Structures are given as structure tokens and as C-alpha cells.
């Protein structure tokens, strides 16, 4: 694990170093690509927050006792999983203004990616909560805990351990999916590299750097995920 | 908001219907390629040769960690530079197939590993040939976990095809973008495209579920 972290940090440092030293041509197009990388990071972080919030909301709502809440959650999940992300982004950016809601490209991108992945995450959250033994809930009824206290203090903490691997994978998918926000005129890494490619025709260098940047982002999420998993499963190892 | 039904029926639906053919073609072609590609990658990954299996494992990692859109652009811009000129549709299909074959490889591997070791040993003890071991013992048992997963990837590929509109392949998303910019009316075109995807993926999810139950029953018989 430590070896891989070092390898990825070295790769990132190498990519940065390469821009200022080795190839003079890179100096022309790398600033634009790094500006794109910043946009990708912003979109990723904001939409990851929305994704986590939505997956918890929809995942919990899908098993709610109220029929209306349950149907809302099912509708949300089916609509956002059933249509492709690109269509949703287009809809948010080009069709919503018809209803009088004008979103900035950044807002549309974050909303589209976050809501789309929230629908996938909802199933993971729901599955993880079902994996908590029923006895836990019965015990909290016996202890006279309120429904909310049972959910927040008993079920969710135990479900988090189960959902971390799935959520980590989805977060990596989410970072990759942010490549689509160029459809709503955001200049992220992908769009920047297409632009720079049209200007300078250095396809191999430009796209190799793009691929490597995404690879580094994904690796960081993966380390973060396994660190979180270690932290949250600590109580399972204790005493063994 | 003004939704114009005459515009929807006269312009949007006929043009999207034409484009739907390209979407379906791209989906089916890249799914079939991904099935074969996944098998090859899986075989290479489990190869006895350390170098080969290491290289293939890292390759799969790299493909899986980068966005499909970047790969589509990569192939689209890079292939002409090395002297291979392909139509955008073909290079797009290759990119989607490559991306999904890395996923399929994992599915195959998981399916084969789900067969208990004792089955292999029993087949050996019964002196079955390799072909009969695979045909009669291993493959029937590894199918139930594999098929639903592959079906899900078919639906996933279907939803990935709009990415091809970035390289000007005339599929549904591209058609609706064109309609939008020709008439400056995005509402109908993008909404109908969305409804098309929703209906198609709900229907195909149902189909996958049917195949799954059919398979389960035919194997238990």
C-alpha cells in the first residue's frame, strides 16, 4: 500500500516536472490542461458530496414506511439510472431554462453527475443497511430507542463498513464520469485536451497526460477508500 | 414552457428513429466485441507467464481508471496519426468494446472462480477430457453468476453510446443535438432521447431478468 502511494506521488511529481523541464512543447499546452484539471477536481468534489447525500437519502427512503416517500425514491432511482448521464446533463442545461430555471454550466454539471451517481449509490446504501442483522433493530426496539436514534446510532454506523468498497468504486466512476461535463461547455481536462490537440496536434503527449491525470485521481480515491475501510472496520478486528 | 407536439411528431421522432438504428448497431457490435475481448484478456491475465499476466493486469487497471470519453478521443485522434483511418463509428465501437472487455474479463474470472475446486478434481478423477470438463461441468456452473452481470453490461454499453456523439457519430444523442441547433428547440429532442433511453433500459433490464430465471431453471433441471 505504502509502495503504491509512493508510486502514484512519484508519477504525479513526474508529470508536473515534465511540464517545466523536458519538453518545451509541453510548456505551451500544459497550463491549459492543468486549468482543466482544476475544473475536473472542483466538479468531482462537489458532485461527490451531492452523490453521497443523495445515495443516503434515496437509499433510506426506498425502505421507508410511507408509501409516497418510497415511490419518490423508486422514481428517482429508476429515472436517473435508466437514462444516460449525457442525456441528463443536456436536459439540465438546455431544457430546464424552458421551465424558467437557468443553471450555470458548473451547477448543471455538478447536479447531473451527483444526481446520476446518487441513484446508483442508493442501491449500495440500501443493500448495506439490509446487511445489518435484524436483531440489531429488534434490540433497539427493546431498548426503547426512537426510530431515528435506531437509524442514526445503530444501523448506519454498522452499514457504513459494508458500503465503503462499493462507494469507493462508484466515486472512481464518478471522477471518470466528470469527463462528460464538457457537454455543458465546462472546460475540464478532457475538453481542454481536445482543444489543445486541435491547436497543437500533439495527440500522443496530450492524451497520455490526460489519461495519467485521471489515473492518479482514481488511485488517490482508492487509497482513501481503503484507509476509510481500515478505520471503520477497526472495531471488528479488536480482540481477535 | 411550450412543448410543440407537431414539431415532436414531424421532426423529432422520425429523425431520432433513424438514429436509433446506429445506437442499436453500436451497442450490439461493441457488446459482441467486448465478450470476445473479455475472454482473451481473462485468459491472458490468468496466464502462467508472469510477465504477460502482470502486463495485462496493469493494462486492465489503466483502462478501468480512465474515462471512456478520453479513450474515445484518444483512439479517434491517435489512429489517423499512425496511419490507420477508420470511420468515427468504428473507432468509437472499438473504444467502447475495449473499455467493456476489461470489465467482462473480471466477470468471467469471478464466474470461473465461483466453481468449487472439487468439481475440477472430480472431473479429473472421472477421467473426463478437458473439453468435456468445460462443456459439461465448468461452464454450466459458472453461467448463472456470469449471465446477469453480462446483461447489466449490455445495458451499460447502451447507455454509453451517447458518448459517440462527441466524435460526430450519428446516433440518437447526436441527432437530438443537431435538431436542437437547427431549430433552436432543445426541449423536445433531448426529452424524447431521454424517454427512449429510459424505456429501452427498463425493457432490457426486464429481458435480462427473464434470461436469468430461464437459465437458473434450465440448469437445475
PDB file of N, CA and C in Angstrom, chain B residues 140 144 212-221:
ATOM      1  N   UNK B 140     -21.462 -24.822 -17.427  1.00  0.00           N
ATOM      2  CA  UNK B 140     -22.837 -24.732 -16.910  1.00  0.00           C
ATOM      3  C   UNK B 140     -22.911 -24.171 -15.501  1.00  0.00           C
ATOM      4  N   UNK B 144     -24.620 -19.113 -14.302  1.00  0.00           N
ATOM      5  CA  UNK B 144     -25.585 -18.310 -13.535  1.00  0.00           C
ATOM      6  C   UNK B 144     -25.032 -17.009 -12.989  1.00  0.00           C
ATOM      7  N   UNK B 212     -32.195 -14.631 -16.938  1.00  0.00           N
ATOM      8  CA  UNK B 212     -31.606 -15.114 -15.699  1.00  0.00           C
ATOM      9  C   UNK B 212     -32.442 -16.243 -15.103  1.00  0.00           C
ATOM     10  N   UNK B 213     -33.775 -16.021 -15.011  1.00  0.00           N
ATOM     11  CA  UNK B 213     -34.619 -17.058 -14.406  1.00  0.00           C
ATOM     12  C   UNK B 213     -34.659 -18.285 -15.305  1.00  0.00           C
ATOM     13  N   UNK B 214     -34.694 -18.059 -16.646  1.00  0.00           N
ATOM     14  CA  UNK B 214     -34.714 -19.180 -17.584  1.00  0.00           C
ATOM     15  C   UNK B 214     -33.482 -20.041 -17.384  1.00  0.00           C
ATOM     16  N   UNK B 215     -32.330 -19.360 -17.271  1.00  0.00           N
ATOM     17  CA  UNK B 215     -31.063 -20.057 -17.131  1.00  0.00           C
ATOM     18  C   UNK B 215     -31.027 -20.860 -15.845  1.00  0.00           C
ATOM     19  N   UNK B 216     -31.476 -20.220 -14.775  1.00  0.00           N
ATOM     20  CA  UNK B 216     -31.486 -20.886 -13.483  1.00  0.00           C
ATOM     21  C   UNK B 216     -32.300 -22.179 -13.559  1.00  0.00           C
ATOM     22  N   UNK B 217     -33.463 -22.089 -14.235  1.00  0.00           N
ATOM     23  CA  UNK B 217     -34.336 -23.245 -14.299  1.00  0.00           C
ATOM     24  C   UNK B 217     -33.742 -24.330 -15.187  1.00  0.00           C
ATOM     25  N   UNK B 218     -33.165 -23.922 -16.345  1.00  0.00           N
ATOM     26  CA  UNK B 218     -32.680 -24.936 -17.285  1.00  0.00           C
ATOM     27  C   UNK B 218     -31.467 -25.651 -16.704  1.00  0.00           C
ATOM     28  N   UNK B 219     -30.741 -24.996 -15.808  1.00  0.00           N
ATOM     29  CA  UNK B 219     -29.575 -25.657 -15.240  1.00  0.00           C
ATOM     30  C   UNK B 219     -29.981 -26.584 -14.114  1.00  0.00           C
ATOM     31  N   UNK B 220     -30.999 -26.183 -13.359  1.00  0.00           N
ATOM     32  CA  UNK B 220     -31.419 -27.023 -12.248  1.00  0.00           C
ATOM     33  C   UNK B 220     -32.116 -28.287 -12.722  1.00  0.00           C
ATOM     34  N   UNK B 221     -32.646 -28.237 -13.953  1.00  0.00           N
ATOM     35  CA  UNK B 221     -33.399 -29.376 -14.452  1.00  0.00           C
ATOM     36  C   UNK B 221     -32.498 -30.600 -14.600  1.00  0.00           C
TER      37      UNK B 221
END
